[in-house]
CSV table of N, CA and C in Angstrom, one decimal:
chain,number,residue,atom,x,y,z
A,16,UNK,N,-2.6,18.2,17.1
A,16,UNK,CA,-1.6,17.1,17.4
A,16,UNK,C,-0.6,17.0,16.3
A,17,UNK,N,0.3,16.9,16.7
A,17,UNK,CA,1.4,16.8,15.8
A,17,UNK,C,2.2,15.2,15.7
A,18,UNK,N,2.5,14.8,14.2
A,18,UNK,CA,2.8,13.7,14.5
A,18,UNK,C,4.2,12.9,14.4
A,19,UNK,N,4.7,12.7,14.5
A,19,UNK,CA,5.9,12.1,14.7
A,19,UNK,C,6.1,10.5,13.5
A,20,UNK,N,7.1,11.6,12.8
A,20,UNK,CA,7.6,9.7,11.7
A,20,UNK,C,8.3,9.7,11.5
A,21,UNK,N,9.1,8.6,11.3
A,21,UNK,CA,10.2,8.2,11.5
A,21,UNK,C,10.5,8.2,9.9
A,22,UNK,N,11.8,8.8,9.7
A,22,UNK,CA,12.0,9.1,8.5
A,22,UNK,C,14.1,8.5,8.2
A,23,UNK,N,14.0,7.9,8.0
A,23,UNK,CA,15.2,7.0,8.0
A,23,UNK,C,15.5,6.9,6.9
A,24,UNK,N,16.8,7.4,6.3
A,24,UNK,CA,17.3,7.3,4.6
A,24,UNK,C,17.8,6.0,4.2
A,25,UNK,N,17.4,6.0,3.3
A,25,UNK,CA,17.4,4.4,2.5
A,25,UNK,C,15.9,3.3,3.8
A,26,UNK,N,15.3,4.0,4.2
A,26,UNK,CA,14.7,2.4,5.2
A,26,UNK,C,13.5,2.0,4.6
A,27,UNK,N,12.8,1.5,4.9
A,27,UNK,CA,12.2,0.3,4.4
A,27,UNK,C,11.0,0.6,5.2
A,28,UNK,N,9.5,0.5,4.5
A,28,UNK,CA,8.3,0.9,5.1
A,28,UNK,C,7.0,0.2,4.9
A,29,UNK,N,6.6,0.2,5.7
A,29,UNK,CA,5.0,-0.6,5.4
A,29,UNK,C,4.2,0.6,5.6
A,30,UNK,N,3.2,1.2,4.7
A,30,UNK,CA,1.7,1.5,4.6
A,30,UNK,C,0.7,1.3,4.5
A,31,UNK,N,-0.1,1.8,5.4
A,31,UNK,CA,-1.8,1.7,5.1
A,31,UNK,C,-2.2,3.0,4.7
A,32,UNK,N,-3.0,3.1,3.8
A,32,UNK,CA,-3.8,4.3,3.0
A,32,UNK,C,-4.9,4.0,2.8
A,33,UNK,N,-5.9,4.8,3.3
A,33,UNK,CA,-7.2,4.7,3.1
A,33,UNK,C,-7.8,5.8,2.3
A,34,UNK,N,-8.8,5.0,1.7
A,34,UNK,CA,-9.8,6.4,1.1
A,34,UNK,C,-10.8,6.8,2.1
A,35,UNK,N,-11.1,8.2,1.5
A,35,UNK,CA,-11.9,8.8,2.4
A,35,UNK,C,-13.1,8.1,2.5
A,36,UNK,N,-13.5,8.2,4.3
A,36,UNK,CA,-14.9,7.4,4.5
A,36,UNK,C,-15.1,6.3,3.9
A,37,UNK,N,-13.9,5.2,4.1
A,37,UNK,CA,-13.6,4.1,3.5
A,37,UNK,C,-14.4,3.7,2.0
A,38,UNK,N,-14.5,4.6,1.1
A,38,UNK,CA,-15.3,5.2,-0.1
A,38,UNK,C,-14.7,3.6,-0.8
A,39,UNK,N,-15.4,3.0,-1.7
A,39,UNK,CA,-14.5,1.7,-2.5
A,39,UNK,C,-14.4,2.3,-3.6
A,40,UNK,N,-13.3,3.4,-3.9
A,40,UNK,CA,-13.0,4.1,-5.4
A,40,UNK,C,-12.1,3.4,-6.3
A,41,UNK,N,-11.5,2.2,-5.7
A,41,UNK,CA,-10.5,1.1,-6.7
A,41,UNK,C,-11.2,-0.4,-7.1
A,42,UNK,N,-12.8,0.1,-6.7
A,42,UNK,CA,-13.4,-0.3,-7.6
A,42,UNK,C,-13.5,-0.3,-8.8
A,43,UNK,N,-13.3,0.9,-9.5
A,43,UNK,CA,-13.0,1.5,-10.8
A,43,UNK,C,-11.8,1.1,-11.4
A,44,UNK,N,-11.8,0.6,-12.6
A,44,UNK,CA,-10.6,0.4,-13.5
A,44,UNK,C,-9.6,1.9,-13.8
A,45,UNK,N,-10.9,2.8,-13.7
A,45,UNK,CA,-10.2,4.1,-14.0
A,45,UNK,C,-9.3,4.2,-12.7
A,46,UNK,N,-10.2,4.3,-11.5
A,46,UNK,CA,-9.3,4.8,-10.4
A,46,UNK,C,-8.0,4.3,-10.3
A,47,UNK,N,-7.8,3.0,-10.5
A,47,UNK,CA,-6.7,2.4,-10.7
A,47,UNK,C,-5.4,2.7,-11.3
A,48,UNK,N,-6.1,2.7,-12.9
A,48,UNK,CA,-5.0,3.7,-13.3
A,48,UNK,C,-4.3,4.4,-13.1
A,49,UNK,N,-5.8,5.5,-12.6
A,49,UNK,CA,-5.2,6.9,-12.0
A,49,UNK,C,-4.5,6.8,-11.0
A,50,UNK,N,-4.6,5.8,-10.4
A,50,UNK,CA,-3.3,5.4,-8.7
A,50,UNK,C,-1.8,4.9,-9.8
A,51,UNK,N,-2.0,4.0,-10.7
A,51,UNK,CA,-0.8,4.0,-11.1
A,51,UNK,C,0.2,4.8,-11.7
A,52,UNK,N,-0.5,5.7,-12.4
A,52,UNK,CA,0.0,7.0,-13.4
A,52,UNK,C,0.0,7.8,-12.4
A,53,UNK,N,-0.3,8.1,-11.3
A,53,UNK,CA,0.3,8.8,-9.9
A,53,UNK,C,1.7,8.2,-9.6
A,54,UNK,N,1.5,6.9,-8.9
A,54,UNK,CA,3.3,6.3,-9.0
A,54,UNK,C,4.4,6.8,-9.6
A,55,UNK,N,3.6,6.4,-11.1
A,55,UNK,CA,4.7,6.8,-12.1
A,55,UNK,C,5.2,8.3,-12.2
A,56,UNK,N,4.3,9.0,-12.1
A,56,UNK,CA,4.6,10.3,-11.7
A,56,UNK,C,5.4,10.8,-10.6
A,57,UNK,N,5.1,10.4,-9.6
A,57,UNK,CA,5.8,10.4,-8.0
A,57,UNK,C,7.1,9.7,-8.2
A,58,UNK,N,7.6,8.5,-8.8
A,58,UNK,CA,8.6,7.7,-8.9
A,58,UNK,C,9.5,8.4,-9.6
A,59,UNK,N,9.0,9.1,-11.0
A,59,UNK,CA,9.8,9.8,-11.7
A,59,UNK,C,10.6,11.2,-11.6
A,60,UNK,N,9.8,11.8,-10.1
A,60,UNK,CA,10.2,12.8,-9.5
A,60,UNK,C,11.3,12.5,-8.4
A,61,UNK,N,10.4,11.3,-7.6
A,61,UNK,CA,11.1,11.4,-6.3
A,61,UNK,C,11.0,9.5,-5.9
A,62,UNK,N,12.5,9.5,-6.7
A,62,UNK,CA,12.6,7.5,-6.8
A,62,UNK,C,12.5,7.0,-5.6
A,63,UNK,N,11.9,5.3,-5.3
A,63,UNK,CA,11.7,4.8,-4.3
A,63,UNK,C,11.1,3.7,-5.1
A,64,UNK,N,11.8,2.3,-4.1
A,64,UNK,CA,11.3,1.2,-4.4
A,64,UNK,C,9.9,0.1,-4.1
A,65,UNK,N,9.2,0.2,-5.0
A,65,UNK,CA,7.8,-0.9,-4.5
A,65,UNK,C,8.3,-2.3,-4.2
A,66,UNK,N,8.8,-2.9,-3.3
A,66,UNK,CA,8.9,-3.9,-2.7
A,66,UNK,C,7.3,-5.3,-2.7
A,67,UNK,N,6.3,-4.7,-2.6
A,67,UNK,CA,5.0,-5.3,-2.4
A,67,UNK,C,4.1,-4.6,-1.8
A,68,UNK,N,2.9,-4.9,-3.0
A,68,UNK,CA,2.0,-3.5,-3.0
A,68,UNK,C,0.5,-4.4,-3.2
A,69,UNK,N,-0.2,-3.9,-2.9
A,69,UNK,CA,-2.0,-4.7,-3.0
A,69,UNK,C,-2.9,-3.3,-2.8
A,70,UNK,N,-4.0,-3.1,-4.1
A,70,UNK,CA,-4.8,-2.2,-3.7
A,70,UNK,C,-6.2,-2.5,-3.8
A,71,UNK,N,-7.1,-2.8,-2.3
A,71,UNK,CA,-8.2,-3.2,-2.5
A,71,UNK,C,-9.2,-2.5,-2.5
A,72,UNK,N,-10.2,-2.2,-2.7
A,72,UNK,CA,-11.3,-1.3,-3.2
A,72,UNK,C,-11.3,0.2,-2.5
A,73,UNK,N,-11.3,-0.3,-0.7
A,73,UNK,CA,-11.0,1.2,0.3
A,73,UNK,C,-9.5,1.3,0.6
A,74,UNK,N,-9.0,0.7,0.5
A,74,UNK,CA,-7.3,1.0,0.6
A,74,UNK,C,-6.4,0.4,-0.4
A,75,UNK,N,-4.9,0.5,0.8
A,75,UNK,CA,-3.9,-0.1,0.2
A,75,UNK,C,-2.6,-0.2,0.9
A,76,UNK,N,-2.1,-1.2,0.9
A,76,UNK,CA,-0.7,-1.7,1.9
A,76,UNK,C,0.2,-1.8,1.0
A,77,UNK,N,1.5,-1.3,1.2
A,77,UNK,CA,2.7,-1.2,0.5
A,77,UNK,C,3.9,-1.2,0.8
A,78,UNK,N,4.5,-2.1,0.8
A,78,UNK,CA,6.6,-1.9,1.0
A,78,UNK,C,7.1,-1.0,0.4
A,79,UNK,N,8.0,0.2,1.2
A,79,UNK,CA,8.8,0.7,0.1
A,79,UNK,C,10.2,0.9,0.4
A,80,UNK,N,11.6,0.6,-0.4
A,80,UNK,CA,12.6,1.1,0.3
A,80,UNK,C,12.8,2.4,-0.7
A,81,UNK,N,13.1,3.2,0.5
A,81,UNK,CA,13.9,4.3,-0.2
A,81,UNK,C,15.3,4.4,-0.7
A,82,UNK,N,15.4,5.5,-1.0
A,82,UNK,CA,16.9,6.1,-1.7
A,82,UNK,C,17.8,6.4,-0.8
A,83,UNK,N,19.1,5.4,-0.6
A,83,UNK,CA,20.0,5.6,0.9
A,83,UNK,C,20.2,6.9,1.4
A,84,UNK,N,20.4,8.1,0.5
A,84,UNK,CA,20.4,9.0,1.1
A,84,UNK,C,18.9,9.9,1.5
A,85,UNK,N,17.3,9.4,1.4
A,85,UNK,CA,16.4,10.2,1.4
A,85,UNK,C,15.8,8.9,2.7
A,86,UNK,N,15.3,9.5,3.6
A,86,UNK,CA,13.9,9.1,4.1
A,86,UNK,C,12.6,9.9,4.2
A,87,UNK,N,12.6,10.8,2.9
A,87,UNK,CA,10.8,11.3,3.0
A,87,UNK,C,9.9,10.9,2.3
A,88,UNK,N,9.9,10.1,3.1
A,88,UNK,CA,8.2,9.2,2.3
A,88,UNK,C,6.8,9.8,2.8
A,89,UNK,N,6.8,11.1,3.5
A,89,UNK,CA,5.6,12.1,3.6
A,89,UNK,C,5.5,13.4,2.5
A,90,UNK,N,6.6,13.7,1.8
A,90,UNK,CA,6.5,14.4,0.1
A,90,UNK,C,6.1,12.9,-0.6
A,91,UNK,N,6.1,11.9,-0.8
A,91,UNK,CA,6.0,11.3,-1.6
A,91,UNK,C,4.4,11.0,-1.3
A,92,UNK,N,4.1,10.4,-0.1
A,92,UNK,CA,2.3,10.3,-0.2
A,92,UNK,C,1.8,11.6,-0.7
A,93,UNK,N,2.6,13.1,0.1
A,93,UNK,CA,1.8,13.9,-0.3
A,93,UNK,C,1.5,14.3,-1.5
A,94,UNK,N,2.4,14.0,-2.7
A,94,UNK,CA,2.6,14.2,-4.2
A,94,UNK,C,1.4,13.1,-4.5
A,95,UNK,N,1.3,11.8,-4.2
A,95,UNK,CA,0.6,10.6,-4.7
A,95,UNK,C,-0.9,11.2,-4.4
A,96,UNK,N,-1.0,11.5,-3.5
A,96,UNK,CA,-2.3,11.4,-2.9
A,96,UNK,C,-3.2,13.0,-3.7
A,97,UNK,N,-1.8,14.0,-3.7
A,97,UNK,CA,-2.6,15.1,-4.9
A,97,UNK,C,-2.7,14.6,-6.2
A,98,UNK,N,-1.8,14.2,-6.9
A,98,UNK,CA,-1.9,13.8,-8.0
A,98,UNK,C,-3.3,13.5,-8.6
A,99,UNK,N,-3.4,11.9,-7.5
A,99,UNK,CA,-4.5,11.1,-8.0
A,99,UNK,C,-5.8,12.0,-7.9
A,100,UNK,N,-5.9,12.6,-6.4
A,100,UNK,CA,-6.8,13.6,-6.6
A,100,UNK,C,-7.0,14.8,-7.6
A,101,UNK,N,-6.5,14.9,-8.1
A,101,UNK,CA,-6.3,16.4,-9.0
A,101,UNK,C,-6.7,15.5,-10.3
A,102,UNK,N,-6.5,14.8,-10.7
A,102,UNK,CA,-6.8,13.9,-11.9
A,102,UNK,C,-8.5,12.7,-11.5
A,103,UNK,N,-8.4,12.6,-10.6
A,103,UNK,CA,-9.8,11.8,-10.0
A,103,UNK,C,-10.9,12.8,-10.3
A,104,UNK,N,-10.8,14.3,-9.4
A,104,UNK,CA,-11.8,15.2,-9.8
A,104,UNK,C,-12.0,15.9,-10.9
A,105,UNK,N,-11.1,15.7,-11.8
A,105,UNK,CA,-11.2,16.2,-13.6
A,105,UNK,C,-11.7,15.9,-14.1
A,106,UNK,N,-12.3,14.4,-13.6
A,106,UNK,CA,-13.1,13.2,-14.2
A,106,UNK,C,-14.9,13.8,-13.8
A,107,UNK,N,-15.0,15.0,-12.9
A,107,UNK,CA,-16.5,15.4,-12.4
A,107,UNK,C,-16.9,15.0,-10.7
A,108,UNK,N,-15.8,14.0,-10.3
A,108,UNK,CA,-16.2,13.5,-9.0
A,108,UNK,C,-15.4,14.6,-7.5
A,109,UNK,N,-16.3,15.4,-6.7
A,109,UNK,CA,-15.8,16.1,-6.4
A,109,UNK,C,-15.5,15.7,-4.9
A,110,UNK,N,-15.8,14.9,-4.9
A,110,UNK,CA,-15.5,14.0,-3.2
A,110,UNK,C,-14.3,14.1,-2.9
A,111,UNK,N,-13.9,14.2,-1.7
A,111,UNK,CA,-12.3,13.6,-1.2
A,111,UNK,C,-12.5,12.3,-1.4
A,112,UNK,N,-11.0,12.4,-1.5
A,112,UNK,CA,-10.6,10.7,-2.1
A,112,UNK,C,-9.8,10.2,-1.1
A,113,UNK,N,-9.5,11.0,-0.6
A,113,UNK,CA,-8.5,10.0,1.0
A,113,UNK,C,-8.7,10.5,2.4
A,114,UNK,N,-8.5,9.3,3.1
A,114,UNK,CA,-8.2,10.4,5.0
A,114,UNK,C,-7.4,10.9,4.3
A,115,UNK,N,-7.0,11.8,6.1
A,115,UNK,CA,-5.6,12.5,5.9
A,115,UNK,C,-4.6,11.7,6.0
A,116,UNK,N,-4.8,11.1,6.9
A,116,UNK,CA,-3.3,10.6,7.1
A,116,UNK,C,-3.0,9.6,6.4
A,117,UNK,N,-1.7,8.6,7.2
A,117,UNK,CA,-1.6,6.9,6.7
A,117,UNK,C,-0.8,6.4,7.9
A,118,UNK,N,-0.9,4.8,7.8
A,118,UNK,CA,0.1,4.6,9.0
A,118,UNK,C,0.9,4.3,8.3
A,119,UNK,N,2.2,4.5,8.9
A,119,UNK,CA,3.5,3.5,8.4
A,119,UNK,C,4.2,3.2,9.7
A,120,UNK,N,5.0,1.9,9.3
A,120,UNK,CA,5.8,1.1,9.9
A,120,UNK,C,7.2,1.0,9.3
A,121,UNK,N,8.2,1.2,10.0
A,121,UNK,CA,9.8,1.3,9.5
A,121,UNK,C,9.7,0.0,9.8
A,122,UNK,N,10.5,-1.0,8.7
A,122,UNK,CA,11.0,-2.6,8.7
A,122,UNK,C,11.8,-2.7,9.7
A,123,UNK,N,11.8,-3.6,10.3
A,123,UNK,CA,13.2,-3.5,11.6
A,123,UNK,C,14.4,-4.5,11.0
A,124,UNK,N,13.4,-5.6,10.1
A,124,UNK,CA,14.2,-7.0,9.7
A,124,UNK,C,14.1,-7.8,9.2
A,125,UNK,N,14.9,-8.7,8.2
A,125,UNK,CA,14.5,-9.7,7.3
A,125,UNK,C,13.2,-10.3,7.9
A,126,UNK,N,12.9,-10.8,8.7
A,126,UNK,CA,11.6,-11.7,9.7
A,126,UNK,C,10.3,-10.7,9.5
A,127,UNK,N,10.3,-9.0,10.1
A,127,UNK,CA,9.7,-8.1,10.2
A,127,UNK,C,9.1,-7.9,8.3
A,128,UNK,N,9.9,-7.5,7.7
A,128,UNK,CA,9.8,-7.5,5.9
A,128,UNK,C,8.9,-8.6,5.4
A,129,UNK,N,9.1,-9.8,5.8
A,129,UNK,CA,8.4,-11.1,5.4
A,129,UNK,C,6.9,-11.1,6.2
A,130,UNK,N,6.6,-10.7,7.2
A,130,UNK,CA,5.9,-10.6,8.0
A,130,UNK,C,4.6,-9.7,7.3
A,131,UNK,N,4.9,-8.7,7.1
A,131,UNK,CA,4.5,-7.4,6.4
A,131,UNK,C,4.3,-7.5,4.9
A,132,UNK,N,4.8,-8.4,4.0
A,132,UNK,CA,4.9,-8.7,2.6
A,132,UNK,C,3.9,-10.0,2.7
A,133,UNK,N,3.7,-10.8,3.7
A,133,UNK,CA,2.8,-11.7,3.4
A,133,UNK,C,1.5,-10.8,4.0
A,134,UNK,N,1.3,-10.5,4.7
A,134,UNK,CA,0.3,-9.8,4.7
A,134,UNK,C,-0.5,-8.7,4.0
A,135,UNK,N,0.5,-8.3,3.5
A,135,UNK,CA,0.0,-7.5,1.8
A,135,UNK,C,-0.6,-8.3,1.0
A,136,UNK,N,0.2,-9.5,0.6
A,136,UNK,CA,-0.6,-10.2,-0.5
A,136,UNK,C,-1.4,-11.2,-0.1
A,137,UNK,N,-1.5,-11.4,1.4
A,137,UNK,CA,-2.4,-12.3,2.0
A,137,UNK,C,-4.0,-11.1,2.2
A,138,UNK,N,-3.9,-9.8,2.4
A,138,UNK,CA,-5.1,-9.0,2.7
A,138,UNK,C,-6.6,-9.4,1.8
A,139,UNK,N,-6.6,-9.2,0.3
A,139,UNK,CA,-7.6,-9.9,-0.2
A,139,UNK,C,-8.3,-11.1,0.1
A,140,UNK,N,-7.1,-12.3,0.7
A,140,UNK,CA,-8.2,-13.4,1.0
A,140,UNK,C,-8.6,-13.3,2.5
A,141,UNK,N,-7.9,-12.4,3.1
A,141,UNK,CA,-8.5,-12.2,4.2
A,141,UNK,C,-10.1,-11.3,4.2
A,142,UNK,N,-9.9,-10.4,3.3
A,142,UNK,CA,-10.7,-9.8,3.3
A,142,UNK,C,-12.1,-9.9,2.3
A,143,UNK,N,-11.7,-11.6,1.7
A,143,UNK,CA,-13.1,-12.1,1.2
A,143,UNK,C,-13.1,-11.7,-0.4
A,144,UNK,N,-12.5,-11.4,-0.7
A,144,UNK,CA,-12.2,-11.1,-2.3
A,144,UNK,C,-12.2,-12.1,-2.9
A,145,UNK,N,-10.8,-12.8,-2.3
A,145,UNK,CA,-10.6,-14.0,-3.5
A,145,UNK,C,-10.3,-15.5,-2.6
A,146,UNK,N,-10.3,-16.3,-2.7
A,146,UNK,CA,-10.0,-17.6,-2.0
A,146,UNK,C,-8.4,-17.7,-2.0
A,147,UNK,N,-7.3,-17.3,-2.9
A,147,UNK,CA,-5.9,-17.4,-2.7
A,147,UNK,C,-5.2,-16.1,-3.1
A,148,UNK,N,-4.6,-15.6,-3.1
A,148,UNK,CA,-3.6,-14.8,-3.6
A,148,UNK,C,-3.2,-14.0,-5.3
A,149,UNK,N,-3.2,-15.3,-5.4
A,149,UNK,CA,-2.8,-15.5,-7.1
A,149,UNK,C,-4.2,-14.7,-7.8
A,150,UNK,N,-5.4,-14.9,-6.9
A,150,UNK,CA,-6.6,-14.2,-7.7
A,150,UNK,C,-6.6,-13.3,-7.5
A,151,UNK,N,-6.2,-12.3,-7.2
A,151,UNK,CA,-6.2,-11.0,-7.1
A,151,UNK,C,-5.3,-10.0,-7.8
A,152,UNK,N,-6.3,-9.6,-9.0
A,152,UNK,CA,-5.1,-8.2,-10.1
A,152,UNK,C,-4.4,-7.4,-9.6
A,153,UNK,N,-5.1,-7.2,-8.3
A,153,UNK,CA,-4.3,-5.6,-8.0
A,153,UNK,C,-3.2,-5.7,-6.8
A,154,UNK,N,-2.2,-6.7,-7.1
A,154,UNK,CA,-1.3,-7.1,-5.9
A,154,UNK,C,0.1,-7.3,-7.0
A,155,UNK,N,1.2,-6.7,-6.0
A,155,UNK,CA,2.3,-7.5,-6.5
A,155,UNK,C,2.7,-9.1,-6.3
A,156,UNK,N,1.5,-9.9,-5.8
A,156,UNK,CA,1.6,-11.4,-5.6
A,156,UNK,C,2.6,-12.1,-6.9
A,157,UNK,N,1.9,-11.7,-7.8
A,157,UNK,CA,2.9,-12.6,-8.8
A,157,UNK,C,3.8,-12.2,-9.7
A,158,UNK,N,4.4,-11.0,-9.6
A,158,UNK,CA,5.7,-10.7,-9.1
A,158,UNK,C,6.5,-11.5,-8.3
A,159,UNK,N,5.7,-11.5,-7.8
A,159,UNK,CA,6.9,-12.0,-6.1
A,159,UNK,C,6.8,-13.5,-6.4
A,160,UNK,N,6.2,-14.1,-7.4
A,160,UNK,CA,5.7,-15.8,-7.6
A,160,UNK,C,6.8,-15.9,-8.8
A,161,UNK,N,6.9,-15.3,-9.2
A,161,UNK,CA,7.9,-15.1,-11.0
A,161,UNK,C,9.3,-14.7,-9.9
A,162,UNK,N,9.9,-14.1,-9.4
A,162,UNK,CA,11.0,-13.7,-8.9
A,162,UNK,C,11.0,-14.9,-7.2
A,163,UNK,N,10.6,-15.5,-7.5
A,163,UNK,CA,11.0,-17.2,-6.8
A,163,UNK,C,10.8,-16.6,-5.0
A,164,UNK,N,10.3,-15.6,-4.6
A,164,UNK,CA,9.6,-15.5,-3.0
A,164,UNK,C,8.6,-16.4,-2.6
A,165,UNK,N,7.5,-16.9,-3.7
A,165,UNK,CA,6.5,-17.5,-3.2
A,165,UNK,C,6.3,-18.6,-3.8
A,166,UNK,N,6.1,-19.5,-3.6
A,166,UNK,CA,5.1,-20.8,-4.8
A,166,UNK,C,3.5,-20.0,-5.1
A,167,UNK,N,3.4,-20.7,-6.3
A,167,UNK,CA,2.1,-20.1,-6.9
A,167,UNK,C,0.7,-20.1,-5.9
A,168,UNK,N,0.9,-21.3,-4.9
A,168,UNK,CA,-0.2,-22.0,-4.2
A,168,UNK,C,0.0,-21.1,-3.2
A,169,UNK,N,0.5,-20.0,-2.8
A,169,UNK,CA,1.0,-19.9,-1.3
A,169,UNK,C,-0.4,-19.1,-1.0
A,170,UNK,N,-0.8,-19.2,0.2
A,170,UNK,CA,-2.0,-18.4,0.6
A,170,UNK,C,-3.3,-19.2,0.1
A,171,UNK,N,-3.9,-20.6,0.2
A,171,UNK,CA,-4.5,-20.7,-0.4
A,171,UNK,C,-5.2,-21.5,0.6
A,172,UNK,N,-4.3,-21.5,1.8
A,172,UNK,CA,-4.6,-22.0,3.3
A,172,UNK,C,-3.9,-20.3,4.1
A,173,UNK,N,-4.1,-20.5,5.5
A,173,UNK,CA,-3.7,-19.3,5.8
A,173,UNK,C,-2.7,-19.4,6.5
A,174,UNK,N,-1.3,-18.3,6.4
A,174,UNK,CA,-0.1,-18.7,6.3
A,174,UNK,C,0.3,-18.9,8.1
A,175,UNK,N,1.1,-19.9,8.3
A,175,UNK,CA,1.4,-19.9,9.8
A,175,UNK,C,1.2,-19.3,10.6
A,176,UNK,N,2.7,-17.8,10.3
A,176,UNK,CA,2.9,-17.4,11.1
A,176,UNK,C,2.0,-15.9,10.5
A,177,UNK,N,1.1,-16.1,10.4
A,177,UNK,CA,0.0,-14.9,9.9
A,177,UNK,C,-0.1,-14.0,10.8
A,178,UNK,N,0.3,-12.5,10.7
A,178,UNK,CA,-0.4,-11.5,11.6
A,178,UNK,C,-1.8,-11.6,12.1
A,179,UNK,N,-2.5,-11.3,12.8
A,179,UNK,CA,-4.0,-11.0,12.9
A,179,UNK,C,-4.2,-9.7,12.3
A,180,UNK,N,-3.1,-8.5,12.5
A,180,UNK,CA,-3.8,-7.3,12.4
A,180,UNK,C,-2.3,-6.2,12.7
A,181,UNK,N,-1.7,-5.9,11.2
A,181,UNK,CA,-0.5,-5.5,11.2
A,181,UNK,C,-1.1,-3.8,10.7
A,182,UNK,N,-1.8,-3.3,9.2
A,182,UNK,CA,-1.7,-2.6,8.8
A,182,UNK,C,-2.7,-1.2,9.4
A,183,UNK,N,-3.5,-1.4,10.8
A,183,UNK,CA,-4.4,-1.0,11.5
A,183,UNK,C,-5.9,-0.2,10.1
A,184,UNK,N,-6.0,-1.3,9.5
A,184,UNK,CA,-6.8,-0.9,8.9
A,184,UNK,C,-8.2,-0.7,9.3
């Protein structure tokens, strides 16, 4: 099967990334890293912007806008996803570390963006982690609380107009 994505220069994206056999490898402080020093690696090659990002134990959901003239954000998972792997199994662990694939979603709209960014940083309390937002390290939540998007308190009830089920996780 072949798949079809939508690759739009400069557009705006939501992801879901899973690890393989929903494995919880960001349980590790290491793995973490090693997801971040992949970024940095990937970013420094091939720029693109983190809009709002959350990585919970078996995944992870992410906004990104691209570079007006690039829409390949499939070299860019592919670079991320080796990276971490190539540096994850150096460590002795010889598992796959991810499905193959990921979903993404192209932003349609300010409404759509907002929709998709609360639900990033809304995912951990949905998913039993933490009771609000603000408790969870591995989110751009408070980022987005310092650059005046959210109050500190937000998510601490569950938000209105809350997806049920955006990232097909």
């Amino acid at each position: 099967m072949r798949y079809r994505r939508s690759r739009i220069p400069g557009g705006c994206y939501f992801f879901t990334v899973v690890t393989y056999g929903r494995r919880p490898l960001f349980r590790s402080s290491e793995a973490v890293a090693l997801l971040r020093g992949a970024f940095r690696h990937v970013m420094a090659c091939r720029p693109f912007a983190i809009d709002a990002m959350v990585v919970l134990p078996d995944h992870l959901h992410c906004l990104w806008t691209l570079p007006p003239e690039d829409g390949d954000h499939s070299t860019r998972w592919r670079m991320l996803k080796s990276h971490f792997s190539r540096h994850w199994r150096a460590s002795g662990d010889t598992q796959p570390c991810w499905q193959p694939r990921y979903w993404e979603h192209l932003i349609r709209d300010d409404r759509d963006f907002r929709l998709h960014a609360d639900y990033i940083h809304y995912n951990p309390v949905k998913h039993g982690y933490v009771t609000r937002p603000w408790d969870w390290p591995r989110s751009s939540f408070r980022r987005a609380v310092a650059g005046g998007a959210y109050p500190a308190d937000w998510g601490a009830t569950e938000p209105p107009d809350f997806p049920d089920e955006i990232g097909r996780e």
